[in-house]
Coordinates of C-alpha atoms in Angstrom, one line a residue:
X28 CA 168.3 138.5 109.4
X29 CA 169.3 138.3 113.1
X30 CA 172.9 137.6 114.0
X31 CA 173.4 134.1 115.1
X32 CA 176.7 132.3 116.1
X33 CA 175.0 128.9 116.7
X34 CA 176.5 126.0 114.8
X35 CA 174.0 124.1 112.7
X36 CA 174.1 120.8 110.9
X37 CA 171.0 121.2 108.9
X38 CA 168.2 123.7 108.3
X39 CA 164.5 123.1 107.9
X40 CA 162.6 125.9 106.2
X41 CA 158.9 126.2 106.8
X42 CA 158.5 128.7 104.0
X43 CA 161.0 128.4 101.1
X44 CA 162.8 131.6 100.1
X45 CA 165.6 131.5 97.5
X46 CA 167.3 134.6 99.0
X47 CA 167.1 133.4 102.6
X48 CA 168.4 130.0 101.6
X49 CA 171.5 131.5 99.9
X50 CA 172.0 133.9 102.8
X51 CA 171.9 131.1 105.4
X52 CA 174.4 129.1 103.3
X53 CA 176.8 131.9 103.2
X54 CA 176.5 132.9 106.9
X55 CA 176.6 129.4 108.5
X56 CA 178.4 127.3 105.9
X57 CA 175.6 124.7 106.1
X58 CA 175.0 122.7 102.9
X59 CA 171.9 120.7 103.6
X60 CA 168.4 122.2 103.7
X61 CA 165.1 120.5 104.0
X62 CA 161.7 121.8 103.0
X63 CA 158.3 120.2 103.0
X64 CA 157.0 120.7 99.5
X65 CA 153.5 119.7 100.5
X66 CA 153.3 122.4 103.2
X67 CA 150.8 125.2 102.4
X68 CA 152.9 127.9 104.1
X69 CA 155.3 128.6 101.3
X70 CA 155.6 132.1 99.8
X71 CA 153.9 133.4 96.7
X72 CA 156.8 132.5 94.3
X73 CA 157.1 128.8 95.2
X74 CA 153.3 128.4 95.6
X75 CA 152.9 129.8 92.1
X76 CA 155.4 127.3 90.7
X77 CA 153.6 124.5 92.4
X78 CA 150.3 125.6 90.9
X79 CA 151.9 125.8 87.4
X80 CA 154.1 122.7 87.4
X81 CA 153.1 120.5 90.3
X82 CA 154.9 119.7 93.5
X83 CA 157.8 117.6 92.2
X84 CA 158.5 119.7 89.1
X85 CA 158.4 122.9 91.2
X86 CA 160.8 121.4 93.7
X87 CA 163.3 120.4 90.9
X88 CA 163.1 123.9 89.4
X89 CA 164.3 125.5 92.6
X90 CA 166.7 122.8 93.5
X91 CA 168.9 122.9 90.4
X92 CA 170.1 126.5 90.6
X93 CA 170.9 126.1 94.3
X94 CA 173.5 123.5 93.4
X95 CA 175.7 126.4 92.1
X96 CA 175.8 127.8 95.6
X97 CA 176.8 124.4 97.1
X98 CA 173.3 123.9 98.6
X99 CA 171.9 120.4 98.9
X100 CA 168.1 121.1 99.0
X101 CA 166.0 118.0 100.0
X102 CA 162.4 117.3 100.4
X103 CA 161.4 116.3 103.9
X104 CA 160.6 112.6 103.7
X105 CA 157.3 111.3 105.1
X106 CA 155.2 108.2 105.0
X107 CA 156.9 105.1 103.6
X108 CA 160.2 106.9 103.5
X109 CA 160.4 107.2 107.3
X110 CA 160.6 104.2 109.6
X111 CA 157.6 103.9 111.9
X112 CA 156.1 107.0 110.4
X113 CA 152.7 105.9 111.8
X114 CA 153.9 106.5 115.3
X115 CA 155.8 109.7 114.4
X116 CA 152.6 111.1 113.0
X117 CA 150.2 110.3 115.8
X118 CA 152.7 111.2 118.5
X119 CA 153.3 114.6 116.8
X120 CA 149.5 115.2 116.8
X121 CA 149.1 114.2 120.4
X122 CA 152.1 116.4 121.4
X123 CA 150.5 119.4 119.6
X124 CA 147.3 118.9 121.6
X125 CA 149.3 119.0 124.8
X126 CA 151.4 122.1 123.8
X127 CA 148.3 124.1 122.8
X128 CA 146.4 123.1 125.9
X129 CA 149.2 124.3 128.1
X130 CA 149.4 127.5 126.0
X131 CA 145.7 128.2 126.4
X132 CA 145.8 127.5 130.2
X133 CA 148.5 130.0 130.6
X134 CA 147.7 132.8 128.1
X135 CA 144.0 132.3 127.2
X136 CA 141.5 133.8 126.6
X137 CA 142.8 135.5 123.4
X138 CA 141.0 138.9 123.6
X139 CA 143.0 140.4 120.7
X140 CA 141.8 137.9 118.1
X141 CA 140.4 139.9 115.2
X142 CA 137.7 137.2 114.6
X143 CA 136.1 138.4 117.8
X144 CA 134.6 141.1 115.6
X145 CA 132.6 138.4 113.7
X146 CA 132.3 135.8 116.5
X147 CA 131.1 137.5 119.6
X148 CA 131.5 134.4 121.8
X149 CA 135.0 134.4 123.4
X150 CA 135.2 130.6 124.0
X151 CA 134.0 129.8 120.4
X152 CA 136.6 132.2 119.0
X153 CA 139.4 130.7 121.2
X154 CA 138.4 127.2 120.0
X155 CA 138.5 128.4 116.4
X156 CA 142.0 129.9 116.9
X157 CA 143.4 126.8 118.6
X158 CA 142.0 124.4 116.1
X159 CA 143.6 126.4 113.2
X160 CA 147.0 126.4 115.0
X161 CA 146.8 122.7 115.8
X162 CA 146.2 121.6 112.2
X163 CA 149.1 123.8 111.0
X164 CA 151.7 123.6 113.7
X165 CA 151.8 119.9 114.3
X166 CA 153.8 119.6 111.1
X167 CA 156.6 121.4 112.8
X168 CA 156.7 118.9 115.6
X169 CA 156.6 116.1 113.0
X170 CA 159.4 117.6 110.9
X171 CA 161.7 117.8 113.9
X172 CA 161.0 114.2 114.8
X173 CA 161.7 113.0 111.3
X174 CA 165.0 114.9 111.1
X175 CA 166.0 113.4 114.5
X176 CA 165.2 109.9 113.0
X177 CA 167.4 110.7 110.1
X178 CA 170.3 111.3 112.6
X179 CA 170.3 115.1 112.5
X180 CA 170.8 117.3 115.6
X181 CA 171.6 121.0 115.9
X182 CA 168.7 121.8 113.6
X183 CA 167.9 125.3 112.5
X184 CA 164.1 125.8 112.2
X185 CA 163.8 128.7 109.8
X186 CA 160.6 130.7 109.9
X187 CA 159.5 133.9 108.2
X188 CA 157.9 136.5 110.4
X189 CA 155.2 134.1 111.6
X190 CA 151.7 134.3 113.0
X191 CA 152.5 131.3 115.2
X192 CA 152.8 132.2 118.9
X193 CA 156.4 132.3 120.1
X194 CA 155.3 130.6 123.3
X195 CA 154.1 127.6 121.4
X196 CA 157.2 127.5 119.2
X197 CA 159.3 127.5 122.4
X198 CA 157.4 124.5 123.7
X199 CA 157.9 122.6 120.4
X200 CA 161.7 123.0 120.5
X201 CA 162.1 122.7 124.3
X202 CA 164.6 120.0 125.3
X203 CA 165.6 119.4 121.7
X204 CA 168.7 120.5 119.8
X205 CA 166.7 122.9 117.7
X206 CA 167.0 126.7 117.3
X207 CA 164.5 129.1 115.9
X208 CA 165.8 131.4 113.1
X209 CA 163.4 134.2 112.0
X210 CA 163.9 135.7 108.6
X211 CA 162.3 138.6 106.9
X212 CA 160.5 138.5 103.5
X213 CA 159.7 142.0 102.3
X214 CA 158.6 140.9 98.9
X215 CA 156.4 138.2 100.4
X216 CA 154.9 140.7 102.8
X217 CA 154.0 143.1 100.0
X218 CA 152.6 140.3 97.9
X219 CA 150.4 139.1 100.7
X220 CA 149.1 142.6 101.3
X221 CA 148.3 142.9 97.6
X222 CA 146.4 139.5 97.7
X223 CA 144.3 140.5 100.6
X224 CA 143.5 144.0 99.3
X225 CA 142.5 142.5 96.0
X226 CA 140.2 140.0 97.6
X227 CA 138.8 142.4 100.2
X228 CA 138.0 145.2 97.7
X229 CA 136.4 142.8 95.3
X230 CA 134.2 141.5 98.2
X231 CA 133.3 145.1 99.3
X232 CA 132.0 145.9 95.8
X233 CA 130.3 142.5 95.3
X234 CA 128.5 142.6 98.7
X235 CA 127.4 146.2 98.3
X236 CA 125.4 145.1 95.2
X237 CA 123.8 142.2 97.2
X238 CA 122.6 144.2 100.2
X239 CA 119.0 143.8 101.3
X240 CA 117.2 147.0 100.4
X241 CA 113.8 146.0 101.8
X242 CA 112.8 143.8 104.7
X243 CA 111.8 140.3 103.6
X244 CA 109.6 137.8 105.3
X245 CA 111.6 135.7 107.8
X246 CA 111.0 132.0 107.6
X247 CA 111.3 129.7 110.6
X248 CA 112.7 126.2 110.4
X249 CA 113.9 123.7 113.0
X250 CA 117.2 122.4 111.7
X251 CA 119.9 123.5 109.2
X252 CA 122.7 121.3 107.9
X253 CA 125.2 121.2 105.1
X254 CA 124.2 119.4 101.9
X255 CA 127.6 118.5 100.5
X256 CA 131.1 118.6 101.9
X257 CA 132.5 122.1 102.3
X258 CA 136.1 120.7 102.2
X259 CA 136.6 118.3 99.3
X260 CA 135.2 118.5 95.8
X261 CA 133.4 115.1 96.0
X262 CA 129.9 116.4 95.5
X263 CA 128.8 113.7 98.0
X264 CA 126.3 114.3 100.7
X265 CA 127.6 115.0 104.2
X266 CA 126.9 112.6 107.1
X267 CA 124.5 115.1 108.7
X268 CA 122.1 114.4 105.8
X269 CA 122.5 110.7 106.5
X270 CA 121.2 111.2 110.1
X271 CA 118.4 113.6 109.1
X272 CA 116.6 110.6 107.6
X273 CA 115.3 110.2 111.2
X274 CA 114.1 113.8 111.3
X275 CA 111.1 113.3 109.0
X276 CA 108.9 115.5 111.2
X277 CA 111.6 118.2 111.5
X278 CA 111.3 121.1 109.1
X279 CA 114.9 121.4 108.0
X280 CA 116.9 123.1 105.3
X281 CA 120.2 122.2 103.7
X282 CA 122.8 124.5 102.2
X283 CA 125.8 124.5 99.9
X284 CA 128.9 126.5 100.6
X285 CA 130.2 129.2 98.2
X286 CA 132.0 127.8 95.2
X287 CA 130.4 124.3 95.5
X288 CA 127.3 124.9 93.4
X289 CA 128.7 123.2 90.4
X290 CA 129.3 120.1 92.4
X291 CA 125.7 119.7 93.4
X292 CA 124.0 116.9 91.5
X293 CA 120.5 116.1 92.4
X294 CA 120.8 112.5 91.2
X295 CA 123.6 111.8 93.7
X296 CA 122.3 114.0 96.5
X297 CA 118.6 113.1 96.6
X298 CA 118.3 112.6 100.3
X299 CA 115.7 115.4 100.3
X300 CA 113.1 116.6 97.8
X301 CA 113.9 120.1 98.8
X302 CA 116.4 122.0 96.8
X303 CA 119.4 123.2 98.9
X304 CA 120.1 126.8 99.5
X305 CA 123.3 128.1 97.8
X306 CA 124.8 130.4 100.3
X307 CA 126.5 132.7 97.7
X308 CA 123.1 133.5 96.0
X309 CA 121.7 135.1 99.2
X310 CA 121.2 138.7 99.9
X311 CA 123.4 140.2 102.5
X312 CA 122.3 142.0 105.6
X313 CA 123.7 145.5 106.2
X314 CA 124.6 144.7 109.9
X315 CA 126.8 141.8 108.7
X316 CA 128.3 143.9 105.9
X317 CA 129.3 146.5 108.5
X318 CA 131.0 143.9 110.6
X319 CA 132.7 142.5 107.5
X320 CA 134.2 145.9 106.7
X321 CA 135.3 146.4 110.3
X322 CA 137.0 143.0 110.4
X323 CA 138.7 143.5 107.0
X324 CA 140.3 146.8 108.1
X325 CA 141.5 145.3 111.3
X326 CA 142.8 142.2 109.5
X327 CA 144.6 144.5 107.0
X328 CA 146.3 146.3 109.9
X329 CA 147.4 143.0 111.5
X330 CA 148.9 141.9 108.2
X331 CA 151.1 145.0 108.3
X332 CA 152.1 144.5 112.0
X333 CA 152.2 140.7 112.0
X334 CA 152.5 139.2 108.6
X335 CA 151.1 135.8 107.7
X336 CA 151.5 133.4 104.7
X337 CA 149.5 133.7 101.5
X338 CA 147.8 130.4 102.4
X339 CA 146.8 131.8 105.8
X340 CA 145.3 134.8 104.0
X341 CA 143.3 132.7 101.6
X342 CA 141.9 130.5 104.4
X343 CA 141.0 133.5 106.6
X344 CA 139.3 135.1 103.5
X345 CA 137.3 131.9 103.2
X346 CA 136.3 132.3 106.8
X347 CA 135.2 135.9 106.2
X348 CA 133.0 134.7 103.4
X349 CA 131.6 131.9 105.6
X350 CA 130.6 134.5 108.2
X351 CA 128.7 136.9 106.0
X352 CA 126.9 134.1 104.0
X353 CA 126.2 131.9 107.0
X354 CA 124.9 134.8 109.1
X355 CA 122.5 135.7 106.3
X356 CA 121.2 132.2 106.2
X357 CA 120.5 132.2 110.0
X358 CA 118.8 135.6 109.8
X359 CA 116.6 134.5 106.9
X360 CA 115.5 131.1 108.0
X361 CA 115.9 131.3 111.8
X362 CA 116.7 127.6 112.5
X363 CA 116.6 126.5 116.1
X364 CA 119.4 124.0 115.6
X365 CA 122.4 123.7 113.3
X366 CA 124.1 120.3 112.7
X367 CA 127.8 120.5 112.1
X368 CA 130.0 117.8 110.5
X369 CA 133.4 117.3 112.0
X370 CA 134.3 114.8 109.3
X371 CA 132.0 115.6 106.4
X372 CA 133.4 113.0 104.0
X373 CA 133.7 109.2 104.1
X374 CA 136.9 108.2 102.3
X375 CA 138.2 111.8 102.1
X376 CA 138.6 112.3 105.8
X377 CA 139.6 115.9 106.1
X378 CA 139.5 117.8 109.4
X379 CA 137.7 121.1 109.7
X380 CA 138.9 124.0 111.8
X381 CA 135.8 126.1 111.7
X382 CA 133.5 124.6 114.4
X383 CA 134.3 127.6 116.6
X384 CA 133.4 130.1 113.8
X385 CA 130.1 128.3 113.0
X386 CA 129.1 127.8 116.6
X387 CA 130.0 131.4 117.4
X388 CA 127.8 132.7 114.6
X389 CA 125.0 130.3 115.8
X390 CA 125.2 131.7 119.3
X391 CA 125.0 135.3 118.0
X392 CA 121.7 134.3 116.4
X393 CA 120.2 132.2 119.2
X394 CA 120.8 129.0 117.3
X395 CA 122.0 125.9 119.2
X396 CA 125.0 124.2 117.6
X397 CA 124.9 120.4 117.4
X398 CA 127.4 117.8 116.3
X399 CA 128.0 114.1 116.9
X400 CA 130.8 111.5 117.1
X401 CA 131.3 109.9 113.7
X402 CA 134.7 108.3 114.1
X403 CA 136.4 105.8 116.5
X404 CA 138.6 107.9 118.9
X405 CA 141.7 105.8 119.4
X406 CA 144.3 108.3 120.5
X407 CA 144.6 111.9 121.7
X408 CA 144.5 113.3 118.2
X409 CA 144.1 117.0 117.5
X410 CA 141.3 116.0 115.1
X411 CA 139.0 115.3 118.1
X412 CA 139.8 118.3 120.2
X413 CA 139.5 122.1 120.2
X414 CA 136.0 121.9 118.8
X415 CA 133.1 123.8 120.3
X416 CA 129.4 122.9 120.3
X417 CA 126.4 123.4 122.5
X418 CA 125.4 119.8 122.3
X419 CA 127.6 116.8 121.1
X420 CA 126.1 113.4 120.6
X421 CA 128.6 110.7 121.7
X422 CA 128.4 106.9 121.3
X423 CA 128.9 105.9 124.9
X424 CA 130.8 106.4 128.2
X425 CA 134.0 104.9 126.9
X426 CA 134.3 107.7 124.4
X427 CA 133.3 110.3 126.9
X428 CA 136.3 109.4 129.1
X429 CA 138.6 110.2 126.2
X430 CA 137.5 113.9 126.6
X431 CA 138.2 114.1 130.3
X432 CA 141.2 116.3 131.0
X433 CA 141.5 117.1 127.3
X434 CA 141.0 120.5 125.7
X435 CA 137.5 120.9 124.3
X436 CA 134.8 123.6 124.4
X437 CA 131.8 121.4 124.3
X438 CA 129.0 122.4 126.7
X439 CA 126.9 119.3 126.9
X440 CA 127.5 115.7 125.9
X441 CA 124.5 113.5 125.0
X442 CA 125.0 109.7 124.9
X443 CA 123.1 108.6 121.8
X444 CA 124.8 105.4 120.6
X445 CA 126.7 104.6 117.4
X446 CA 125.3 106.6 114.5
X447 CA 126.2 104.0 111.9
X448 CA 124.2 101.1 113.2
X449 CA 121.1 102.6 111.7
X450 CA 122.1 101.5 108.3
X451 CA 121.7 97.9 109.3
X452 CA 118.0 98.4 109.9
X453 CA 117.4 98.1 106.2
X454 CA 119.8 95.1 105.8
X455 CA 118.4 91.6 106.4
X456 CA 119.9 90.0 109.5
X457 CA 122.6 87.4 109.0
X458 CA 121.0 84.0 108.7
X459 CA 123.4 82.1 111.0
X460 CA 121.3 79.0 111.0
X461 CA 121.7 78.5 107.3
X462 CA 125.4 79.0 107.4
X463 CA 127.4 75.7 107.1
X464 CA 129.4 74.8 110.1
X465 CA 132.4 74.1 108.0
X466 CA 132.3 77.5 106.3
X467 CA 133.6 80.8 107.7
X468 CA 133.3 84.1 105.9
X469 CA 136.1 86.6 106.9
X470 CA 135.5 90.3 106.1
X471 CA 138.5 92.5 106.2
X472 CA 138.5 96.3 106.3
X473 CA 141.5 98.4 105.4
X474 CA 141.8 102.2 105.5
X475 CA 143.4 105.1 103.7
X476 CA 146.8 104.4 102.2
X477 CA 149.3 107.2 101.7
X478 CA 149.4 108.8 98.3
X479 CA 152.4 110.5 96.7
X480 CA 151.4 114.0 97.9
X481 CA 149.4 113.0 101.0
X482 CA 151.2 111.2 103.9
X483 CA 148.9 109.7 106.4
X484 CA 149.7 107.5 109.4
X485 CA 148.2 104.6 107.5
X486 CA 151.4 104.2 105.5
X487 CA 152.0 101.8 102.6
X488 CA 154.2 99.7 104.9
X489 CA 151.5 99.6 107.5
X490 CA 148.9 98.5 104.9
X491 CA 151.1 95.7 103.6
X492 CA 151.9 94.5 107.1
X493 CA 148.2 94.3 107.7
X494 CA 147.3 92.5 104.5
X495 CA 150.1 90.0 105.0
X496 CA 149.2 89.4 108.7
X497 CA 145.6 88.6 107.7
X498 CA 146.6 86.2 104.9
X499 CA 149.2 84.5 107.1
X500 CA 146.6 84.1 109.9
X501 CA 144.1 82.5 107.5
X502 CA 146.7 80.2 106.2
X503 CA 147.7 79.0 109.7
X504 CA 144.1 78.8 110.7
X505 CA 143.3 76.5 107.7
X506 CA 146.1 74.2 108.8
X507 CA 144.7 74.0 112.4
X508 CA 141.2 73.6 111.2
X509 CA 141.3 71.8 107.8
X510 CA 137.6 71.1 108.1
X511 CA 136.7 74.8 107.7
X512 CA 136.4 76.4 104.4
X513 CA 137.5 80.0 104.8
X514 CA 136.1 82.7 102.4
X515 CA 137.6 86.1 102.3
X516 CA 136.1 89.5 101.4
X517 CA 138.2 92.7 101.5
X518 CA 136.6 96.1 101.7
X519 CA 139.0 98.8 100.3
X520 CA 138.6 102.5 100.5
X521 CA 139.7 103.1 96.9
X522 CA 140.0 101.1 93.7
X523 CA 143.7 102.0 93.5
X524 CA 144.3 100.0 96.7
X525 CA 143.5 96.7 94.9
X526 CA 146.6 97.2 92.8
X527 CA 148.7 97.7 96.0
X528 CA 147.3 94.4 97.4
X529 CA 147.9 92.4 94.2
X530 CA 151.4 93.8 93.5
X531 CA 152.8 92.2 96.6
X532 CA 154.3 88.8 95.6
X533 CA 154.2 87.4 99.1
X534 CA 150.4 87.9 99.3
X535 CA 150.0 86.4 95.8
X536 CA 152.0 83.3 96.8
X537 CA 150.1 82.7 100.0
X538 CA 146.7 83.1 98.2
X539 CA 147.9 80.6 95.5
X540 CA 149.0 78.1 98.2
X541 CA 145.6 78.2 99.9
X542 CA 143.7 78.3 96.5
X543 CA 141.9 81.4 98.0
X544 CA 140.5 84.1 95.8
X545 CA 139.3 87.1 97.8
X546 CA 136.3 89.1 96.8
X547 CA 137.2 92.8 96.5
X548 CA 134.8 95.6 97.3
X549 CA 136.2 98.9 96.0
X550 CA 133.3 101.2 96.2
X551 CA 134.3 104.6 97.6
X552 CA 133.2 106.0 100.9
X553 CA 131.3 103.6 103.1
X554 CA 129.3 102.0 100.3
X555 CA 129.0 98.3 100.8
X556 CA 130.2 98.4 104.4
X557 CA 126.8 97.4 105.9
X558 CA 126.2 94.5 103.5
X559 CA 129.7 93.2 104.0
X560 CA 129.5 93.2 107.8
X561 CA 126.0 91.7 107.8
X562 CA 127.3 88.7 105.8
X563 CA 130.4 88.2 108.0
X564 CA 131.2 85.4 110.4
X565 CA 134.2 87.4 111.6
X566 CA 135.7 90.8 110.9
X567 CA 139.3 91.9 110.9
X568 CA 140.1 95.6 110.6
X569 CA 143.2 97.6 110.4
X570 CA 143.8 99.6 113.6
X571 CA 141.5 101.5 114.0
X572 CA 138.8 101.9 111.5
X573 CA 135.1 102.5 112.3
X574 CA 133.6 99.4 110.6
X575 CA 135.4 97.1 113.0
X576 CA 133.6 98.6 115.9
X577 CA 130.2 98.4 114.0
X578 CA 130.7 94.6 113.7
X579 CA 131.6 94.4 117.4
X580 CA 128.4 96.3 118.4
X581 CA 126.4 94.0 116.2
X582 CA 127.7 91.0 118.1
X583 CA 129.8 89.8 115.2
X584 CA 133.3 88.6 116.3
X585 CA 135.6 91.5 115.4
X586 CA 139.3 92.1 115.9
X587 CA 141.6 95.1 115.2
X588 CA 145.2 94.5 114.0
X589 CA 148.2 96.8 114.5
X590 CA 151.8 95.7 114.3
X591 CA 152.8 98.2 117.0
X592 CA 153.1 97.5 120.7
X593 CA 151.7 100.9 121.4
X594 CA 149.2 102.2 124.0
X595 CA 146.9 104.3 121.8
X596 CA 144.5 104.9 124.6
X597 CA 142.6 103.0 127.3
X598 CA 140.4 101.2 124.7
X599 CA 143.0 100.3 122.2
X600 CA 146.2 98.9 123.6
X601 CA 148.1 95.6 123.2
X602 CA 146.3 94.2 126.2
X603 CA 142.8 95.0 124.9
X604 CA 140.6 92.0 124.0
X605 CA 139.7 93.6 120.7
X606 CA 143.3 94.3 119.5
X607 CA 145.7 91.9 117.9
X608 CA 149.4 92.8 117.5
X609 CA 150.7 89.6 115.9
X610 CA 149.7 86.9 113.4
X611 CA 149.3 84.4 116.2
X612 CA 146.7 86.7 117.9
X613 CA 144.8 86.7 114.7
X614 CA 145.0 82.9 114.4
X615 CA 143.7 82.5 117.9
X616 CA 140.8 84.8 117.0
X617 CA 139.9 82.9 113.8
X618 CA 140.2 79.5 115.4
X619 CA 138.4 79.9 118.7
X620 CA 137.9 83.6 119.2
X621 CA 140.0 83.7 122.4
X622 CA 140.1 87.5 122.5
X623 CA 136.6 89.0 122.6
X624 CA 134.9 92.0 124.1
X625 CA 132.9 91.5 127.3
X626 CA 129.4 92.7 127.7
X627 CA 130.6 95.4 130.0
X628 CA 133.0 96.8 127.3
X629 CA 130.1 96.8 124.8
X630 CA 127.9 98.7 127.3
X631 CA 130.7 101.3 127.6
X632 CA 131.1 101.6 123.8
X633 CA 127.4 101.9 123.1
X634 CA 124.8 101.2 125.8
X635 CA 121.9 101.0 123.2
X636 CA 123.3 99.2 120.1
X637 CA 119.9 99.6 118.5
X638 CA 120.6 101.7 115.4
X639 CA 118.5 104.6 116.6
X640 CA 121.2 107.1 117.5
X641 CA 120.0 109.9 115.2
X642 CA 116.4 109.3 116.2
X643 CA 117.5 109.7 119.8
X644 CA 119.4 112.9 119.0
X645 CA 116.5 114.5 117.4
X646 CA 114.1 113.4 120.1
X647 CA 116.4 115.2 122.5
X648 CA 116.2 118.3 120.3
X649 CA 112.4 118.1 120.5
X650 CA 112.6 118.0 124.3
X651 CA 114.9 121.0 124.2
X652 CA 112.4 123.0 122.1
X653 CA 109.9 122.6 124.8
X654 CA 112.4 123.3 127.6
X655 CA 112.9 126.7 129.3
X656 CA 116.7 126.3 128.7
X657 CA 116.3 126.3 124.9
X658 CA 118.5 129.3 124.6
X659 CA 120.3 129.2 127.9
X660 CA 123.5 127.5 127.0
X661 CA 125.5 128.2 130.2
X662 CA 126.1 124.5 131.1
X663 CA 129.4 123.3 132.4
X664 CA 132.0 122.1 129.9
X665 CA 131.6 118.5 130.9
X666 CA 127.8 118.3 131.6
X667 CA 126.5 114.9 130.5
X668 CA 122.9 114.6 129.3
X669 CA 121.4 111.2 128.6
X670 CA 118.0 111.4 126.9
X671 CA 115.1 109.4 128.3
X672 CA 114.2 108.3 124.8
X673 CA 115.2 104.7 125.2
X674 CA 113.1 101.7 124.5

């Protein structure tokens, strides 16, 4: 460990090490240490304890013996345990976008990235690298902000020999009372080498038995997309399959990632009569096998020179498998387009870091990489940037402006309209004429609520503030308009959220006073969203979920609520006509709809609003097929294409 005479008040350890903790205690006489037990970067020992005993029990097991050395080891608080964690979280993500953008402008392109062996396209490989860094490193920014909120300064940020760029680390701690402390972990280094060697040698043998011996007939299809989520074990279909309903005359294939075969259930995933292709059942091409070997050897050398965490090894191994299986798929079926899901799940909104990898492989095989906007973009979140595609379908000009000046690697933007409006084509329109003038149906949309081991910016406190604001607003509106009978429906993202709602005594008391019994919709994902919106006279959504925007585009009065006086972006700020920041704002909206979006705003959000976004996207693909630029993807990074397919 390096010599350091700096005085510290507290240490934050990215990767827990018993030996390093005791050593730092002795050298600096600091008693308090923090670790993030839910961080994936811990060493083999602590990670193994977590797998065996769970997060909290593993933490208690390492905490107890450290007391004998006078060490107060604490778990870094997040979520409901941190005041205004919502803002801490989103500001940390936005800051990480800024740091990495500056880093790339100064040091990119990254020509020594070993993934260039697999992904020949430099920009795609750079995007892949930056996206991985963003999703991992923002937690350091957040940890420092949380410790500052707790009143700590002179913080020691303890890192093992890390794969994180030192230039980015310096940006993170710049102008803050934080110092970097690099520690060594010989045992961890040896353990990680053993893990990778075991995985790599197993793959070498396995793939050598799956090599194609004879040439097989190459099939040719138009489109390839994922069948079920490659991230979570939900077994649910991905959104790409939702939009392929408008690709009836497209010859397309769907596939299932390695390790997900057992999740596939035809009864739940019957969007197509075709059976999906299971990637890990394919034969492997020798050319890809050779690249796999070359990459594995280079990656092994980099582990010796520049160690990483065991989590990093496991993720990079997943990416190696993705390359060899996905390349085999493209060689066998020769699709012209591939449709990528940035957020493949509904309620389980996880972010992927592999668009650069997938797009890079597509470009190596003359396949155009497509994706599309499927979330409201309401702040400069790392979730929306550092992705790379050849063509990206975006809802309207308002969303396009969010990408201006921001780091992305998208070649062409196509304005297609909101992809979710098409679900309303099969739902009978609201019969406003039959609605009674003295009745008003309010539909409320909440969002994710933090769990014990997953902290999201939709904290428990935020959710309760939202529910209370809505109930208070309805109560006041009833007093102002006693002639109106308010009915309430609440669409939750999970059944467990109903217990959170009904466990709050203030909410129960208000409901009893009004003699109001809300209808609860607790179906997972986006089930029931369309029917609920179609039946609504007004919609109130927590800031800022996608259903609230759907209602707005369908010309149903819709309002977002956030208790924070915070400028999220140009669309969502306290001055926006679609944002309420107080109970009185909601009362005004319910009574006489004072704040509403103008037609010009709606045009910016979605110029079509006709539920034909996916149809428009695939029509554009058809036009590309007949275009001389089918495989010429040298467009500028902000080229905007608007298809003529508008009726």
